[in-house]
Coordinates of C-alpha atoms in Angstrom, one line a residue:
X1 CA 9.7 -17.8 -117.8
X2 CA 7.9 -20.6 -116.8
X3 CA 7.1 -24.5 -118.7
X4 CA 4.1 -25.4 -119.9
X5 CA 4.4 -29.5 -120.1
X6 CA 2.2 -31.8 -122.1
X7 CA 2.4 -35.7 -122.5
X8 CA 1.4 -39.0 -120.4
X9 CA 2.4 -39.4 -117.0
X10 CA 2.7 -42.3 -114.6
X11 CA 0.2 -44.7 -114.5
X12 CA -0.2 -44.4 -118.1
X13 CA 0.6 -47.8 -119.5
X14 CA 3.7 -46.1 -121.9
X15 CA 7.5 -46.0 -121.2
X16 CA 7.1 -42.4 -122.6
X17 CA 5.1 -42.1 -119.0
X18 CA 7.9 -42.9 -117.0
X19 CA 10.1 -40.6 -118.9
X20 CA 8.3 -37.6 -118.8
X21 CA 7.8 -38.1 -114.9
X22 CA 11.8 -38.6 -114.5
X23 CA 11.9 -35.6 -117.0
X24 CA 9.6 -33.3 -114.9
X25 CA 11.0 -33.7 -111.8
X26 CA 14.3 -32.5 -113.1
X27 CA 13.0 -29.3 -114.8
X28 CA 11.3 -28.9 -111.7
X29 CA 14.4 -28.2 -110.0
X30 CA 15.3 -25.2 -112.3
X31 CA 12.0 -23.7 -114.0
X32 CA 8.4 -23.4 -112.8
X33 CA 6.9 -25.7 -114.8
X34 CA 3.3 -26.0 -114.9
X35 CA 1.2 -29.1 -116.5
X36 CA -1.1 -28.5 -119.3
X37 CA -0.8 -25.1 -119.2
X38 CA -0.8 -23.6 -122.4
X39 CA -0.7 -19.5 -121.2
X40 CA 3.1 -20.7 -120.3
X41 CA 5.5 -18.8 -122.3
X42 CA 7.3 -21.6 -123.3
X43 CA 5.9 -25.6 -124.5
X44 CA 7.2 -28.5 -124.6
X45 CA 5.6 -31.7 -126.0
X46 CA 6.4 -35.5 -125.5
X47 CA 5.1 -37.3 -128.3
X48 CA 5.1 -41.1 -129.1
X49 CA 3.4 -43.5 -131.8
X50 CA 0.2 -44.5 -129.6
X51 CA -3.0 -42.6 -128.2
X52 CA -1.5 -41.9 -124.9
X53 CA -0.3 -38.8 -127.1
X54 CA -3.1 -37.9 -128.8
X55 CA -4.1 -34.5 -126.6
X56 CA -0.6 -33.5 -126.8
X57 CA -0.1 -33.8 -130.6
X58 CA -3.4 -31.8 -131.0
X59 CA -2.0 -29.0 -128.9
X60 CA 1.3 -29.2 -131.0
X61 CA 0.1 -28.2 -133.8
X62 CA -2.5 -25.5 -132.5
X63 CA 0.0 -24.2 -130.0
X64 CA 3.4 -24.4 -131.0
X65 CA 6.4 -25.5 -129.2
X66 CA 9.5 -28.0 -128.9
X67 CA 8.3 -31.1 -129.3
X68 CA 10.1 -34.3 -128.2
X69 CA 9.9 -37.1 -130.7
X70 CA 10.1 -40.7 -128.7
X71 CA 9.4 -42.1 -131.9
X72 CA 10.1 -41.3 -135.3
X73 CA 7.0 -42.9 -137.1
X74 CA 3.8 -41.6 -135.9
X75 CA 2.3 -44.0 -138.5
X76 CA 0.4 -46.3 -135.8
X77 CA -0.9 -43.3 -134.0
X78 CA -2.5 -42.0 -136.9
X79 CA -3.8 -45.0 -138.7
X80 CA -5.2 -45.5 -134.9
X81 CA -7.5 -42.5 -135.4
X82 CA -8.0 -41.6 -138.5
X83 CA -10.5 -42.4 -141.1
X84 CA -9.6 -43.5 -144.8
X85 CA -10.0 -40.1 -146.3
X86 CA -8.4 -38.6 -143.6
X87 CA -5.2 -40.8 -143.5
X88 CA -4.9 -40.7 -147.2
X89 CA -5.1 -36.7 -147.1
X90 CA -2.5 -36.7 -144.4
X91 CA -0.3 -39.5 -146.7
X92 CA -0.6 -37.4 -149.6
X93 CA 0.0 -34.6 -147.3
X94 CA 3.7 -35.9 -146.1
X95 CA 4.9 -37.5 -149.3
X96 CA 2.6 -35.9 -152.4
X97 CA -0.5 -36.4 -154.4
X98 CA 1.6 -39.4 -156.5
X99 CA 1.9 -41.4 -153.4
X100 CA -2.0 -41.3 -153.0
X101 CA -2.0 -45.2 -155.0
X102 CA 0.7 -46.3 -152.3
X103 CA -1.6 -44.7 -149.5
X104 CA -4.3 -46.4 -150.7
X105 CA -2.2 -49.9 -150.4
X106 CA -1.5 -49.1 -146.6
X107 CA -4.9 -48.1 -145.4
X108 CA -6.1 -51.6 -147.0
X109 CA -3.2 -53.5 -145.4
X110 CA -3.5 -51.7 -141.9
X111 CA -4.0 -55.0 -140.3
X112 CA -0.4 -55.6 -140.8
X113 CA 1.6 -52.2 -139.8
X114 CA 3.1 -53.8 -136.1
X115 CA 5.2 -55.7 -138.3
X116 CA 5.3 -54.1 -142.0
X117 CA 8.5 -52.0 -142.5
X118 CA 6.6 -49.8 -144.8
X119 CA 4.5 -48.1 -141.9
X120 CA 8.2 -47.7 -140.2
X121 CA 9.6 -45.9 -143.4
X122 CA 6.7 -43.8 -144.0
X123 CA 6.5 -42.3 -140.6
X124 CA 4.1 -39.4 -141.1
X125 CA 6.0 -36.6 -139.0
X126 CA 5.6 -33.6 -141.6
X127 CA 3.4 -31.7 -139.3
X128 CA 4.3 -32.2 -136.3
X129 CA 8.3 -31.3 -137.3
X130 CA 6.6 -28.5 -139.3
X131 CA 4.8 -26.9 -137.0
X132 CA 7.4 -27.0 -134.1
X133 CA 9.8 -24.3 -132.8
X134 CA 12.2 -27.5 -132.6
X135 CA 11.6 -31.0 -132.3
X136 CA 14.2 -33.2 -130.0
X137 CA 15.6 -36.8 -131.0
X138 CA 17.4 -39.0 -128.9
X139 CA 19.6 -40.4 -131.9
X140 CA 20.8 -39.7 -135.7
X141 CA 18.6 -42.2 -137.0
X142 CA 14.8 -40.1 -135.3
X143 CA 17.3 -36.9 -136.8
X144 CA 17.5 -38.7 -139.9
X145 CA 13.5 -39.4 -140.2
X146 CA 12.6 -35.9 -139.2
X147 CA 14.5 -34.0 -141.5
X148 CA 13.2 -36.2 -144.8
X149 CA 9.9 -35.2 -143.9
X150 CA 10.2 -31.7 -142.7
X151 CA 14.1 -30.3 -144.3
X152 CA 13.8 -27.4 -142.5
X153 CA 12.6 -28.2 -139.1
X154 CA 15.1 -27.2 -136.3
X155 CA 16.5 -30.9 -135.5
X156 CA 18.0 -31.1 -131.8
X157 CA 20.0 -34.2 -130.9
X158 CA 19.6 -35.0 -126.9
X159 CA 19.9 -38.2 -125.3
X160 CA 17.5 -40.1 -123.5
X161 CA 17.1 -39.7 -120.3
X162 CA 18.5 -41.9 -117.9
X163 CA 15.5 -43.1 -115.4
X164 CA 16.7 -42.8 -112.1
X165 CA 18.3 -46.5 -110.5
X166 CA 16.7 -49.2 -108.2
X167 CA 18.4 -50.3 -105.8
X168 CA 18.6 -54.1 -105.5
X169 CA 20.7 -55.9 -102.9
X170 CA 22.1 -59.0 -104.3
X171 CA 19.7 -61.3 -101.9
X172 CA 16.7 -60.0 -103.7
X173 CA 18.3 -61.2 -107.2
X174 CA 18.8 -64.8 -105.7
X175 CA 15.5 -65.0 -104.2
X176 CA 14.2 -63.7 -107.6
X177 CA 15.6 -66.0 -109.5
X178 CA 14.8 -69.0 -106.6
X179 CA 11.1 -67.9 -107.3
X180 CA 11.6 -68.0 -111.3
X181 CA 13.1 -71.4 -110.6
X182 CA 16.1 -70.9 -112.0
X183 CA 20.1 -72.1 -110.4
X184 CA 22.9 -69.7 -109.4
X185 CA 24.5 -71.4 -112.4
X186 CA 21.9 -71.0 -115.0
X187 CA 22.8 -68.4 -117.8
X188 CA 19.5 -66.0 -117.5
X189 CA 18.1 -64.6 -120.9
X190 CA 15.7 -61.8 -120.7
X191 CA 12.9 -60.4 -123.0
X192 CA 11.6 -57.0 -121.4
X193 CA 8.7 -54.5 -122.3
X194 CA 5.8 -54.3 -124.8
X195 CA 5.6 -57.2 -126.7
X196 CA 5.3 -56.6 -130.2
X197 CA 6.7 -58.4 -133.5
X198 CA 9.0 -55.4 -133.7
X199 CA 10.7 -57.0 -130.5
X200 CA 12.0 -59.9 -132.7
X201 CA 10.9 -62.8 -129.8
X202 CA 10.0 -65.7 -132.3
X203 CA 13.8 -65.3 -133.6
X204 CA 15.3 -64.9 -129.8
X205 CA 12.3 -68.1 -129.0
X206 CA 14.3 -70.3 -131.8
X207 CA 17.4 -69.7 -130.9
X208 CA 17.1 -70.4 -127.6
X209 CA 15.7 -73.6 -127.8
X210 CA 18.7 -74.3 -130.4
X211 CA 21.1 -73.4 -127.4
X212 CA 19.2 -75.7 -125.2
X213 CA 19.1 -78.7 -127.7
X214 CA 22.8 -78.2 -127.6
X215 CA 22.8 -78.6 -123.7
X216 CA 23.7 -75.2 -123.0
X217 CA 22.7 -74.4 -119.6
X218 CA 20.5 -71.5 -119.9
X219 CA 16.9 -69.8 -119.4
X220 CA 15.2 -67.6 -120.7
X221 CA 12.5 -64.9 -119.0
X222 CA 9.9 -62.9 -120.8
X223 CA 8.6 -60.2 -119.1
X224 CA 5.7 -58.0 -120.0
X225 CA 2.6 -58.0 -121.8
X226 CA 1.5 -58.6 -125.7
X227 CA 0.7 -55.5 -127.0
X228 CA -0.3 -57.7 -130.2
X229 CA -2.6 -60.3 -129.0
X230 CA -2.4 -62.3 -132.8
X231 CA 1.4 -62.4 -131.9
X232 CA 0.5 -63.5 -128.2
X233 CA -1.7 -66.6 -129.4
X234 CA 0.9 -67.7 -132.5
X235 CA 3.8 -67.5 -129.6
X236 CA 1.6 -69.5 -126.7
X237 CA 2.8 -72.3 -126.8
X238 CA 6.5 -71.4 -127.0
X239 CA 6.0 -68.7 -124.4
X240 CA 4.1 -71.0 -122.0
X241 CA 6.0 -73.9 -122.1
X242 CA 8.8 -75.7 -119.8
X243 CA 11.4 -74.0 -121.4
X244 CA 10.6 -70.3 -120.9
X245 CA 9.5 -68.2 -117.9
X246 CA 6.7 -66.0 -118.5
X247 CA 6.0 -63.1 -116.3
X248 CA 3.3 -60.8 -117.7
X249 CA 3.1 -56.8 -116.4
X250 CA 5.5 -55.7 -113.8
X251 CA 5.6 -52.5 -111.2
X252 CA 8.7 -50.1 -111.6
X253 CA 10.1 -52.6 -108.2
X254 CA 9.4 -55.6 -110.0
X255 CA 10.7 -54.9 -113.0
X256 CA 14.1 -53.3 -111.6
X257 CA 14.5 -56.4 -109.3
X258 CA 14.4 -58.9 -112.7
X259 CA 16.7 -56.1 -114.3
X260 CA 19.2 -57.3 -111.8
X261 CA 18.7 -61.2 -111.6
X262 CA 18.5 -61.7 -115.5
X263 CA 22.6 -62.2 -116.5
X264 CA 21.9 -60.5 -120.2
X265 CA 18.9 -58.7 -121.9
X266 CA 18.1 -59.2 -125.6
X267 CA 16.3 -56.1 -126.6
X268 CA 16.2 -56.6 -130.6
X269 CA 14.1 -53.9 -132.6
X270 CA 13.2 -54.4 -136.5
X271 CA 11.5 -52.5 -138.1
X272 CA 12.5 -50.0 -135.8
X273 CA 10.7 -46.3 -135.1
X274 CA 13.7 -44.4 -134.5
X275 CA 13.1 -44.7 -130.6
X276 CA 15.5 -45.3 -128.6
X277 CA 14.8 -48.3 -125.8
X278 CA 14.1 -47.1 -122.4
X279 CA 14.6 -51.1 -121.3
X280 CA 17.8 -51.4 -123.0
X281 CA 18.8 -48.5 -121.1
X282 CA 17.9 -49.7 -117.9
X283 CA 19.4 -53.1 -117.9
X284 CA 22.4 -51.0 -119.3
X285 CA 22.2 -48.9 -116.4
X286 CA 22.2 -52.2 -114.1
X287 CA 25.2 -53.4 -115.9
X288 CA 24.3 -56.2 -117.6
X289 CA 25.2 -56.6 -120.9
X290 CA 22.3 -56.1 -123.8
X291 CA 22.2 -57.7 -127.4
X292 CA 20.6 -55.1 -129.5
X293 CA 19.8 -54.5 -133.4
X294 CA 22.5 -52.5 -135.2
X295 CA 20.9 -49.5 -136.8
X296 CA 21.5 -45.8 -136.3
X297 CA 19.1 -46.2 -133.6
X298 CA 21.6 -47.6 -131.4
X299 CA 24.8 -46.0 -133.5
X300 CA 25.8 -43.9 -130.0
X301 CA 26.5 -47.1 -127.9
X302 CA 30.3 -47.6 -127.8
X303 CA 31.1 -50.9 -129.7
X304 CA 32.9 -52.3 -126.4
X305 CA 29.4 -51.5 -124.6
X306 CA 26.8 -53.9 -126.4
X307 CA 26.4 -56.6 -128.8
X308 CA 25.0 -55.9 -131.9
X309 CA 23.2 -58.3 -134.4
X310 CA 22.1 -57.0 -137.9
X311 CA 18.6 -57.2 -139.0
X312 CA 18.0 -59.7 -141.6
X313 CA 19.1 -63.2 -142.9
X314 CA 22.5 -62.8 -140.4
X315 CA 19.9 -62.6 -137.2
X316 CA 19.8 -66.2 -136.5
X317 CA 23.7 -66.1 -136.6
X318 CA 24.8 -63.6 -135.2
X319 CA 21.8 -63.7 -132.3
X320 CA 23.1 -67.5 -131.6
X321 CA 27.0 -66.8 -131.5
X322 CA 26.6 -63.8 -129.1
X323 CA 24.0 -65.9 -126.5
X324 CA 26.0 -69.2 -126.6
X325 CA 29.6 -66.7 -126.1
X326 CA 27.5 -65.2 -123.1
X327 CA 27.2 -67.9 -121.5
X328 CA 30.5 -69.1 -122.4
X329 CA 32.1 -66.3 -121.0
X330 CA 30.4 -64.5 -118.3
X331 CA 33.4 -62.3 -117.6
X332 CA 33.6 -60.9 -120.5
X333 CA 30.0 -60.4 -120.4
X334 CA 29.8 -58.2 -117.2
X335 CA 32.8 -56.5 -118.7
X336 CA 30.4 -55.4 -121.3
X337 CA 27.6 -54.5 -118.9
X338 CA 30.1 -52.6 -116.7
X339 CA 30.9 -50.6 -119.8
X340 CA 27.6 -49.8 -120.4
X341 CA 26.5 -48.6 -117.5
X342 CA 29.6 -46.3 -117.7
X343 CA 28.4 -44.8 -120.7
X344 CA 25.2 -44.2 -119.5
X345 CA 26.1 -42.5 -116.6
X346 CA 28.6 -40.2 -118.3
X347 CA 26.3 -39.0 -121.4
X348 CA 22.5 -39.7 -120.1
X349 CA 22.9 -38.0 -116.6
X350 CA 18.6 -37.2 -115.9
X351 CA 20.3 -33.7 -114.6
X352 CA 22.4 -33.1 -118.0
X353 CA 19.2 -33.8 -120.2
X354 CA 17.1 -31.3 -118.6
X355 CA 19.9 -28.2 -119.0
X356 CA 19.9 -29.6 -122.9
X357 CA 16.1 -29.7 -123.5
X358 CA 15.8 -25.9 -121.0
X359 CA 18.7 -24.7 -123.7
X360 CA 16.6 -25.9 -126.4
X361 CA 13.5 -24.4 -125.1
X362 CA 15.6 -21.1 -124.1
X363 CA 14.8 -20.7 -120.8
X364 CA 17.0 -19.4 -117.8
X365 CA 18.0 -22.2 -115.8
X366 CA 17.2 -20.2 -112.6
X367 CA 15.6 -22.0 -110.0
X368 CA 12.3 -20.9 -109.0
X369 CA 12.9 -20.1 -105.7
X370 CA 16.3 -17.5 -106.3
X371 CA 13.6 -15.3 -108.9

């Protein structure tokens, strides 16, 4: 049987890029698996909230398959191409002809969705779970989402695939961190990745300069680009000053040799889209201990392998107490990061995903070559 496969690859500008390449080349080692073929016998989809997806949901729902669900609003995506009567027939489509006067309320206040948790909550995944043979999550909260809107869609829990590791000696880290100007004794904060509100950086921005009133020697690196560019020019200041180091976009090298100089990663998410974060688990992977929003999102991380902070009024608190105990503490800290790592490599293995998803899809794992 072979794979027909059908999502952005590498150099698309999307994580779900990198995944699907890392994701490919595993199935590749079992199944024939062609590209963009839809005479394959079997289909499987990657599908995110943003246009890189567009060609793939399309075949989804003309050409049924498993589709994997990187995020578990597809709100964005749709309001992105969609015109009014179209979105409010799909809105009334997903959550019924009495919703239409709350439809109407988003389409007028689209210029807010990056950061209104409404557009997170009303996710718009009906069809697409519909129409599947099965969709795939990578944690109970995307389960969660998909089964509100579609009860009897086939629901298959797989983690995320673990992107194979760069290798970084530890001279590269030291003359990364020479370059970013910052000491062998400096704390080092990291921001990674698209750069939206979601990504919480005004909260992690005030808290770190709190930390550096206080004379706590740290710094903090923020590294990618803006996807909102209204967020980019109310955080320009902060971003560009003497305080923080701003690196915009980054190669895979690049970004896997500041994976290993920063000492910590703060990768908070709120509202969150049910993904789970492909940079949280690559500074994981590195072993470097990641501060992350608590939500079922992230429910699968052992306790002893992250730091959690709770969206809302505790943020500021809780963010603060675990960055000034980081630097307090940095054995306890790599401790964590060692943890992590260990986790990852037990249950997100790139090898073990591919068997789950080829079980899902219920093909022979028979290499190409032995049939």
């Amino acid at each position: 049987m072979t794979v027909g496969f059908f999502g952005p690859l590498p150099p698309a500008r999307t994580g779900v890029a990198e995944y699907s390449a890392a994701l490919l080349s595993e199935l590749r080692k079992r199944v024939e698996v062609r590209l963009g073929d839809t005479r394959c016998e079997a289909k499987l989809y990657q599908i995110g909230n943003n246009a890189f997806h567009r060609e793939a949901y399309e075949l989804a729902l003309s050409q049924p398959g498993v589709v994997v669900l990187h995020d578990a609003t597809l709100h964005h995506f749709l309001l992105g191409r969609m015109g009014r009567d179209e979105y409010l027939a799909e809105f009334t489509y997903n959550y019924g002809e009495w919703s239409r006067g709350l439809g109407e309320e988003l389409w007028r206040d689209r210029g807010r969705a990056a950061a209104d948790p409404r557009y997170f909550e009303y996710g718009l995944l009906r069809r697409v779970a519909e129409s599947a043979t099965a969709v795939v999550v990578h944690n109970p909260g995307a389960a969660a989402a998909v089964v509100r809107h579609a009860p009897g869609a086939r629901v298959v829990e797989v983690p995320h695939l673990l992107l194979p590791a760069i290798v970084v000696g530890a001279g590269e880290c030291m003359d990364a961190r020479r370059r970013l100007g910052v000491s062998p004794s400096t704390f080092l904060f990291g921001v990674f990745g698209h750069l939206r509100e979601s990504k919480r950086l005004p909260a992690v921005l005030r808290v770190f300069r709190g930390l550096r009133a206080d004379g706590v020697d740290c710094a903090l690196l923020v590294a990618g680009e803006f996807v909102s560019k209204e967020l980019e020019r109310a955080l320009e200041s902060d971003v560009n000053g003497a305080l923080v180091i701003r690196v915009g976009a980054m190669s895979e090298a690049e970004l896997g040799i500041l994976s290993h100089a920063v000492d910590a990663c703060v990768n908070l998410r709120y509202p969150g889209g049910g993904e789970t974060s492909g940079i949280a688990m690559r500074l994981m992977a590195a072993g470097k201990p990641v501060i992350v929003t608590s939500s079922p999102e992230t429910s699968r991380i052992p306790e002893t392998a992250c730091l959690r902070v709770d969206a809302g009024p505790m943020e500021p608190e809780m963010l603060e107490a675990w960055m000034r105990w980081l630097c307090a503490d940095r054995a306890a800290g790599r401790e964590i990061g060692r943890r992590g790592a260990a986790y990852l490599a037990e249950h997100h293995r790139a090898e073990r995903v591919a068997e789950m998803i080829l079980d899902v899809l219920g093909v022979s794992t028979a290499s190409p070559d032995s049939r």
